[in-house]
Structures are given as C-alpha cells and as structure tokens.
Amino acid sequence: RRGIVAGRFKATAGFHRRHQPPLAQKAWVLPYRSTSIAATQRAAHSAAMPVIAFIADPASPNGQALQELLPEVGESTTCLVGNDLSTFKAYPQLAEVEVIVPVVFAGGNPEVVSTIWPSCPKVRWVHSMAAGVDTLVPKLMALDRGPEIPLTNAKGAFSRSLAEYGIAAMLHFNKQIPRLQDNRKRKQWDRFIMGELYGQTVGFVGFGDIGQATARLCKAFGMRVVAFRNKRGLPGDEIADQMFYAEDQPDGTGKREVFRQSDYVICSLPGGAGTLRACGQAEFAAMKPTGIFISMGRGSCVDEDALVEALQTGKIGGAALDVFDKEPLPAQSPLWECQNLLLSPHNADLTSSYMRLTWDLFLEKLKAFMSPGFSGFDQVVDKDKGY
C-alpha cells in the first residue's frame, strides 16, 4: 500500500480538494496484485477483470496519492488514469472500459466523462469519489445510455466528520466562544451565564446519512431532535423525536415548522434543482431570534442574500457555513462582513482520513460489482432528483 506507483511517485502524506495547476498528463496502465478483493476474484475464476478509467490529474498531490492506492483494486485489473481526452485516447484499452471514476478532489475534470464516453461503449457503472454529484448528473443525463447507467457516490463516507462539525458549530455559539476569546484579549473577567445544549432543540433539513450521524451525537448531549425529509418510510426516522415530510405538506409548512421549533437548524441537503434555495427568506423568518443556522450540505441550498439580511438585521442569532453557492467564496461577498458568522472553507470533512474513507467505500462497491451474479447496487444516485 505504501509502495511507489509505476516507479514514479513517492508516498504523499497530504491531499487537497482544489484543482492543481495544469501539468503534463501521464497515462498509466496498472496491473496489480492485491489481497483487498482477492476472494471475490477467485470466486469469479476466469471472469474478465474490469478496465477502470480514473479521471484525475496524476501529477497533482491527490493524483499521486490516488495512484498509490490503485494496487488495492486487485489482481489483473487495468486502471487508466488521465484528465483529458488525448491522454485516454492513447490507451489501447479505452474501448474496454467498464467503470468510470471521476475524482474531483484529485483535480479530475467532470467534463472528461462526456468527452471519453463515445469511446467507452462497454461502460456499466460510474462512481463518484465525492458525495456531491450535482455537476456530474446533468452530464450523464445528456449522454447516450447515461440515464440508464448506474451512478454511485461516496454517500456516508464523510458523515462522521461532518457530524462533529455540526456539534462544534453549535457549541461555538452556545458557549459563546467569540466572547470568551474577546474577554481574554481585553483581560476582562466576565462571568456570564454559560449555555448548554442539553434540553435544546436541533432541527434537520435533510435527514440522510449526515443528518442522522449528527442527530445521534445530539442525542448524546440530551437534545431534542426534529427533522424534515421528503417522504415517510426511510431508515433513520426513529432517531428523531418528531418528523415532518414534504409529501405530507408540499407547501413547505413542515419545513418552516422545523425552523420555528429549533434552537439550531442544520441543513445537509444535497445539491440539485429540487433543493435550490431551499433555505431562504421564509425559513429564516420562521426562526427564533436566538436561532442558529448551520449549512454543511451544498451551498446552492441556501439563499445567501436572505441569510445575510437575517444576520445583519438580527432576525436570527448566528450562522455557521462550510459550503457556499460559489467556491472559493468571492472576496466581495457580504458574508465576510457578518460578525455573527462562523465560516469554514468547505473543509469540515477534509480530514486526514478523507482519502482512505472514500477509497474503502469504492473498494466495497467494486467487490460487489465483480462478484458472481451481480445484479445491481443496493444504493444508487437517483438522477432525476440529483442525489
């Protein structure tokens, strides 16, 4: 696992989400032996091993880290790594590709999916190494066979770290951390009444893996949990003390009720047309004046102009944002000037285990894909919804 890939790249300790400067691309065909999915391969006997196209910048730090992991895909599996059409065209195996894996945090350009698609008539699966697929889905929907090809993602891989961020954001405001820091700077002994999370209500807009992981931590603090999601009958409803469903109240009253009841509102909605500006003026108007809004799903889900107005006029107590409509956040954005805002640069889940977590999830899905009698994945992205 820690060896040098193709004799060229040394191990790298770090990795970055950002695109790296364009560099000359190298193509790699990597037949490897591994014990990660060896049992599955032995069971398959003579079944052909898939050809996998990883869309990534192989010269970037994350691209190098990715290539160090490639031996784990298994014996005789062929891996193609590139970030443009010309690189992939140089592979004689391109027409045999069955799996396409965009790796955006390794500088992978999602547009390459569209450009190599006509040359990959055998594609049977697309997997995003990131959880968000809002930029990928429209591209697939526009391609021949794209709507029918199963799309999976890294859903659930980063829920633990995002749950911790949600707790940290609540404690930041509940314990008045900025006030404590300011008192130290001013050498002021200010024995104010300290808050506690126990007994307070946290509301979730979106109650998938991220929301549920966060809700479990909230329960450990003795908080009351209310949540809003699309429909009944999905796993995790039992975690909440009270649930609201969009299918019951399509006019949005259930969602606004979550905002009204909550001391803290956590939005973990995925991006897409159905969630665009889901948290806006009406929702912020329903909040308590002491209420805190936390966004850690997709920035497109929040009406930032409405949030700025709510913060600057004191309609809500504060907000914590890890995701934004435009990233990096432009210097001219009024969000930078909001004093009661905790702002992080979309790195709440960028932990030292980020690469390993998403890679291990991919290996699990690859094992299923290669197993005898494979009939489909347990969970796939609903392309009509975008998540």
Coordinates of C-alpha atoms in Angstrom, one line a residue:
R1 CA 0.0 0.0 0.0
R2 CA 2.9 2.4 0.7
G3 CA 4.9 1.4 -2.4
I4 CA 5.9 3.6 -5.3
V5 CA 3.4 3.5 -8.1
A6 CA 4.8 2.7 -11.6
G7 CA 8.2 3.6 -10.2
R8 CA 7.5 7.3 -10.4
F9 CA 5.7 8.7 -7.4
K10 CA 6.6 8.7 -3.7
A11 CA 4.1 8.4 -0.9
T12 CA 2.4 11.7 -0.1
A13 CA 1.0 12.5 3.4
G14 CA -1.4 15.2 2.4
F15 CA -4.1 15.8 -0.2
H16 CA -6.1 18.7 -1.4
R17 CA -9.6 19.3 -2.9
R18 CA -8.5 22.2 -5.0
H19 CA -7.6 21.9 -8.7
Q20 CA -3.9 21.9 -9.2
P21 CA -2.1 24.0 -11.9
P22 CA -2.3 22.2 -15.3
L23 CA 0.6 19.9 -15.8
A24 CA 1.6 17.4 -18.4
Q25 CA -0.5 14.3 -18.0
K26 CA 0.8 10.8 -17.8
A27 CA -1.2 7.7 -18.7
W28 CA -0.8 4.7 -16.5
V29 CA -1.9 1.1 -17.1
L30 CA -1.6 -0.7 -13.8
P31 CA -2.0 -4.4 -13.5
Y32 CA -1.6 -5.2 -9.7
R33 CA -1.9 -8.0 -7.2
S34 CA -3.8 -7.3 -4.0
T35 CA -5.5 -9.1 -1.2
S36 CA -8.3 -6.5 -0.9
I37 CA -10.8 -8.3 -3.1
A38 CA -8.8 -11.4 -3.9
A39 CA -11.5 -13.7 -2.5
T40 CA -14.1 -12.2 -4.9
Q41 CA -11.7 -12.6 -7.8
R42 CA -11.0 -16.3 -7.0
A43 CA -14.7 -16.9 -6.8
A44 CA -15.1 -15.3 -10.2
H45 CA -12.5 -17.7 -11.6
S46 CA -12.0 -16.9 -15.3
A47 CA -14.3 -13.9 -15.4
A48 CA -12.6 -10.9 -17.0
M49 CA -11.4 -8.2 -14.7
P50 CA -12.8 -4.8 -15.5
V51 CA -10.9 -1.9 -17.0
I52 CA -11.4 1.2 -14.8
A53 CA -10.9 4.8 -16.0
F54 CA -10.0 7.2 -13.2
I55 CA -10.5 10.8 -14.1
A56 CA -7.8 12.7 -12.1
D57 CA -4.7 14.8 -12.6
P58 CA -2.0 12.2 -12.0
A59 CA 0.6 14.9 -11.3
S60 CA -1.3 16.6 -8.5
P61 CA -0.6 15.6 -4.9
N62 CA -4.0 13.9 -4.7
G63 CA -3.5 12.2 -8.0
Q64 CA -0.2 10.8 -6.7
A65 CA -1.9 9.6 -3.5
L66 CA -4.7 8.0 -5.6
Q67 CA -2.1 6.1 -7.7
E68 CA -0.6 4.7 -4.5
L69 CA -3.9 3.2 -3.7
L70 CA -4.5 1.6 -7.1
P71 CA -2.8 -1.7 -6.3
E72 CA -5.7 -2.4 -3.9
V73 CA -8.2 -2.7 -6.8
G74 CA -7.0 -6.3 -7.3
E75 CA -5.1 -8.7 -9.4
S76 CA -5.1 -8.1 -13.2
T77 CA -7.5 -5.2 -13.0
T78 CA -6.4 -2.5 -15.5
C79 CA -6.5 1.1 -14.3
L80 CA -6.4 4.1 -16.7
V81 CA -5.5 7.4 -15.2
G82 CA -5.9 10.7 -17.1
N83 CA -7.6 14.1 -17.1
D84 CA -8.2 14.8 -20.8
L85 CA -9.4 13.1 -24.0
S86 CA -5.9 12.9 -25.6
T87 CA -4.5 11.0 -22.6
F88 CA -7.3 8.5 -22.6
K89 CA -7.2 8.1 -26.4
A90 CA -3.6 6.9 -26.0
Y91 CA -4.8 3.8 -24.2
P92 CA -5.5 0.8 -26.4
Q93 CA -7.8 -0.4 -23.6
L94 CA -10.1 2.6 -23.7
A95 CA -12.8 0.8 -25.6
E96 CA -12.8 -1.9 -22.9
V97 CA -13.6 0.5 -20.0
E98 CA -16.5 -0.7 -17.9
V99 CA -16.1 1.6 -14.9
I100 CA -15.6 5.4 -15.0
V101 CA -14.5 7.1 -11.7
P102 CA -14.3 10.9 -11.6
V103 CA -12.0 12.0 -8.7
V104 CA -12.7 15.7 -8.3
F105 CA -10.5 16.2 -5.2
A106 CA -7.6 14.9 -7.3
G107 CA -8.1 17.6 -9.9
G108 CA -10.4 15.4 -12.0
N109 CA -12.4 17.4 -14.6
P110 CA -16.0 16.1 -14.8
E111 CA -16.2 17.3 -18.4
V112 CA -13.9 14.4 -19.3
V113 CA -16.7 12.0 -18.6
S114 CA -18.6 13.4 -21.6
T115 CA -15.5 13.5 -23.9
I116 CA -14.4 9.9 -23.4
W117 CA -17.9 8.5 -23.2
P118 CA -18.3 7.8 -27.0
S119 CA -15.1 5.8 -26.9
C120 CA -16.3 3.6 -24.0
P121 CA -19.2 1.6 -25.3
K122 CA -18.9 -1.0 -22.6
V123 CA -19.3 1.3 -19.6
R124 CA -21.6 -0.4 -17.0
W125 CA -21.0 1.8 -13.9
V126 CA -20.0 5.3 -13.0
H127 CA -18.8 6.1 -9.4
S128 CA -18.1 9.5 -7.9
M129 CA -15.4 9.5 -5.3
A130 CA -17.1 12.6 -3.9
A131 CA -20.5 12.6 -2.2
G132 CA -21.8 15.6 -4.3
V133 CA -22.9 14.7 -7.8
D134 CA -24.8 17.8 -8.8
T135 CA -22.3 18.7 -11.5
L136 CA -22.0 15.1 -12.7
V137 CA -25.6 14.2 -13.1
P138 CA -26.5 16.7 -15.8
K139 CA -23.6 15.5 -17.9
L140 CA -24.7 11.8 -17.6
M141 CA -28.3 12.7 -18.4
A142 CA -27.2 14.2 -21.7
L143 CA -25.2 11.2 -22.8
D144 CA -26.4 8.2 -24.8
R145 CA -27.1 5.4 -22.2
G146 CA -26.2 7.9 -19.5
P147 CA -29.6 7.9 -17.8
E148 CA -29.6 4.1 -17.6
I149 CA -26.0 3.5 -16.3
P150 CA -25.9 3.2 -12.5
L151 CA -24.2 6.1 -10.7
T152 CA -22.9 5.6 -7.2
N153 CA -21.1 8.1 -4.9
A154 CA -19.3 8.5 -1.6
K155 CA -22.5 8.9 0.3
G156 CA -21.9 8.2 4.0
A157 CA -18.1 8.2 3.8
F158 CA -17.8 11.6 5.5
S159 CA -20.8 11.7 7.8
R160 CA -18.8 11.3 11.0
S161 CA -16.5 14.3 10.5
L162 CA -19.4 16.5 9.3
A163 CA -21.4 15.4 12.4
E164 CA -18.5 16.6 14.6
Y165 CA -18.5 19.9 12.7
G166 CA -22.2 20.3 13.4
I167 CA -21.6 19.8 17.1
A168 CA -18.7 22.2 17.1
A169 CA -20.7 24.9 15.4
M170 CA -23.5 24.6 18.0
L171 CA -21.0 24.7 20.9
H172 CA -19.3 27.7 19.3
F173 CA -22.5 29.8 19.7
N174 CA -23.9 28.0 22.8
K175 CA -20.7 28.5 24.8
Q176 CA -20.1 32.0 23.3
I177 CA -16.6 31.2 22.2
P178 CA -16.1 34.5 20.4
R179 CA -17.0 36.3 23.7
L180 CA -14.5 34.2 25.6
Q181 CA -11.8 35.0 23.1
D182 CA -12.6 38.7 23.2
N183 CA -12.5 38.7 27.0
R184 CA -9.1 37.2 27.0
K185 CA -7.8 39.8 24.6
R186 CA -9.3 42.6 26.7
K187 CA -8.2 40.9 30.0
Q188 CA -11.8 41.1 31.2
W189 CA -13.1 38.8 33.9
D190 CA -16.7 38.4 32.6
R191 CA -18.6 35.7 34.5
F192 CA -21.6 35.5 32.2
I193 CA -24.3 32.7 32.3
M194 CA -23.0 29.8 30.2
G195 CA -25.3 28.0 27.9
E196 CA -25.7 24.2 27.5
L197 CA -27.0 22.1 24.6
Y198 CA -29.0 19.8 27.0
G199 CA -32.7 20.2 26.5
Q200 CA -32.4 22.4 23.4
T201 CA -34.0 21.5 20.1
V202 CA -32.0 20.8 16.9
G203 CA -33.8 20.7 13.6
F204 CA -32.5 18.9 10.4
V205 CA -33.4 19.9 6.9
G206 CA -32.5 16.8 5.1
F207 CA -32.2 13.6 7.2
G208 CA -29.9 11.3 5.3
D209 CA -26.6 9.9 6.5
I210 CA -25.1 13.2 7.5
G211 CA -28.2 14.4 9.4
Q212 CA -28.6 11.0 11.2
A213 CA -25.0 10.8 12.2
T214 CA -25.2 14.4 13.6
A215 CA -28.6 13.6 15.3
R216 CA -27.0 10.7 17.2
L217 CA -24.4 12.9 18.6
C218 CA -27.0 15.5 19.5
K219 CA -28.9 12.8 21.4
A220 CA -25.8 12.2 23.5
F221 CA -26.0 15.8 24.6
G222 CA -29.6 15.4 25.6
M223 CA -31.0 17.4 22.8
R224 CA -34.5 17.1 21.2
V225 CA -34.3 16.2 17.5
V226 CA -36.9 17.3 14.9
A227 CA -36.3 16.7 11.2
F228 CA -37.7 17.4 7.7
R229 CA -37.3 15.0 4.8
N230 CA -39.1 14.1 1.6
K231 CA -41.1 11.1 2.4
R232 CA -42.0 8.5 5.0
G233 CA -40.6 5.0 5.4
L234 CA -36.9 5.8 5.0
P235 CA -34.3 4.5 7.5
G236 CA -33.5 6.7 10.5
D237 CA -36.8 8.3 11.3
E238 CA -36.7 6.6 14.7
I239 CA -33.8 8.7 15.7
A240 CA -35.9 11.9 15.7
D241 CA -38.4 12.9 18.3
Q242 CA -40.6 14.4 15.6
M243 CA -40.6 14.1 11.8
F244 CA -42.1 16.3 9.1
Y245 CA -42.4 15.2 5.5
A246 CA -42.6 17.1 2.2
E247 CA -45.0 14.6 0.8
D248 CA -47.5 15.4 3.6
Q249 CA -47.1 19.2 3.3
P250 CA -45.9 20.2 -0.2
D251 CA -46.4 23.9 0.6
G252 CA -43.4 23.8 2.9
T253 CA -45.2 24.3 6.2
G254 CA -43.5 21.2 7.6
K255 CA -40.0 22.6 6.8
R256 CA -40.9 26.0 8.2
E257 CA -42.1 24.3 11.4
V258 CA -38.7 22.7 11.9
F259 CA -37.2 26.2 11.6
R260 CA -39.8 27.6 14.0
Q261 CA -39.2 25.0 16.7
S262 CA -35.4 24.7 16.6
D263 CA -32.7 26.5 18.5
Y264 CA -30.3 25.2 15.9
V265 CA -31.1 24.3 12.3
I266 CA -28.7 22.0 10.4
C267 CA -29.1 21.9 6.6
S268 CA -27.3 18.9 5.0
L269 CA -29.3 18.8 1.8
P270 CA -27.6 17.6 -1.4
G271 CA -27.4 19.9 -4.4
G272 CA -29.8 19.8 -7.3
A273 CA -32.8 21.6 -8.9
G274 CA -35.1 20.2 -6.2
T275 CA -33.1 21.7 -3.3
L276 CA -32.1 25.1 -4.9
R277 CA -32.5 27.9 -2.3
A278 CA -34.5 25.5 -0.1
C279 CA -33.5 27.7 2.9
G280 CA -34.5 31.2 2.2
Q281 CA -36.3 34.3 3.5
A282 CA -39.5 32.4 4.6
E283 CA -37.5 29.9 6.5
F284 CA -35.2 32.4 8.3
A285 CA -38.2 34.5 9.2
A286 CA -39.7 31.5 11.0
M287 CA -36.6 31.1 13.2
K288 CA -36.2 32.2 16.8
P289 CA -34.3 35.5 17.1
T290 CA -31.7 33.4 19.0
G291 CA -31.7 30.6 16.5
I292 CA -28.5 29.4 14.8
F293 CA -28.4 28.2 11.2
I294 CA -25.8 25.7 10.1
S295 CA -25.1 24.7 6.5
M296 CA -22.9 21.7 5.6
G297 CA -24.6 20.1 2.6
R298 CA -24.5 22.1 -0.6
G299 CA -24.2 25.9 -0.8
S300 CA -26.8 26.1 -3.6
C301 CA -29.4 25.0 -1.0
V302 CA -29.2 28.4 0.8
D303 CA -30.3 31.8 -0.3
E304 CA -27.2 33.7 0.8
D305 CA -28.8 37.1 0.3
A306 CA -31.6 36.2 2.6
L307 CA -29.2 34.8 5.1
V308 CA -27.1 37.9 5.1
E309 CA -30.2 40.1 5.6
A310 CA -31.3 37.9 8.6
L311 CA -27.8 38.0 10.2
Q312 CA -27.3 41.8 9.7
T313 CA -30.7 42.7 11.0
G314 CA -30.6 40.4 14.0
K315 CA -33.5 38.2 12.8
I316 CA -31.5 35.2 13.8
G317 CA -28.7 34.7 16.3
G318 CA -26.0 33.5 14.0
A319 CA -24.9 31.0 11.4
A320 CA -22.1 28.6 10.5
L321 CA -21.4 27.9 6.9
D322 CA -19.0 25.3 5.4
V323 CA -20.4 25.4 1.9
F324 CA -21.2 28.2 -0.4
D325 CA -23.0 29.0 -3.7
K326 CA -19.7 30.0 -5.3
E327 CA -16.4 28.5 -4.1
P328 CA -14.0 29.8 -3.2
L329 CA -16.2 32.5 -1.6
P330 CA -15.6 35.7 -3.6
A331 CA -13.9 38.5 -1.6
Q332 CA -16.8 40.8 -2.4
S333 CA -19.4 38.5 -0.8
P334 CA -21.2 40.3 2.1
L335 CA -20.9 37.1 4.2
W336 CA -17.3 38.0 5.0
E337 CA -18.6 41.1 6.9
C338 CA -21.2 39.2 9.0
Q339 CA -19.9 39.3 12.6
N340 CA -22.1 36.6 13.9
L341 CA -21.0 34.0 11.3
L342 CA -18.7 31.1 11.7
L343 CA -17.2 30.4 8.2
S344 CA -15.1 27.5 7.1
P345 CA -13.8 26.9 3.5
H346 CA -15.6 23.7 2.7
N347 CA -13.2 21.7 4.7
A348 CA -15.4 20.3 7.5
D349 CA -14.8 16.8 6.2
L350 CA -11.3 17.3 4.9
T351 CA -9.7 15.1 7.5
S352 CA -6.5 13.1 7.4
S353 CA -8.7 10.0 6.7
Y354 CA -10.6 11.6 3.8
M355 CA -8.9 9.7 1.1
R356 CA -9.0 6.3 2.9
L357 CA -12.7 6.7 3.7
T358 CA -13.8 7.3 0.2
W359 CA -11.4 4.8 -1.3
D360 CA -12.6 2.0 1.0
L361 CA -16.2 2.7 0.1
F362 CA -15.2 2.4 -3.6
L363 CA -13.5 -0.9 -2.9
E364 CA -16.6 -2.2 -1.3
K365 CA -18.7 -1.3 -4.3
L366 CA -16.1 -2.7 -6.7
K367 CA -16.1 -6.0 -4.8
A368 CA -19.9 -6.2 -5.3
F369 CA -19.6 -5.2 -8.9
M370 CA -17.1 -8.0 -9.6
S371 CA -18.9 -10.7 -7.6
P372 CA -20.6 -13.6 -9.5
G373 CA -24.2 -13.0 -10.1
F374 CA -24.0 -9.2 -9.5
S375 CA -27.5 -7.8 -10.2
G376 CA -27.1 -4.2 -9.1
F377 CA -26.0 -1.9 -6.2
D378 CA -28.0 -1.6 -3.0
Q379 CA -27.9 2.2 -3.3
V380 CA -27.6 4.3 -6.4
V381 CA -28.0 8.0 -7.1
D382 CA -31.5 8.9 -8.3
K383 CA -30.5 11.0 -11.3
D384 CA -34.0 12.6 -11.6
K385 CA -33.5 14.0 -8.1
G386 CA -29.8 14.6 -8.4
Y387 CA -28.8 12.7 -5.3

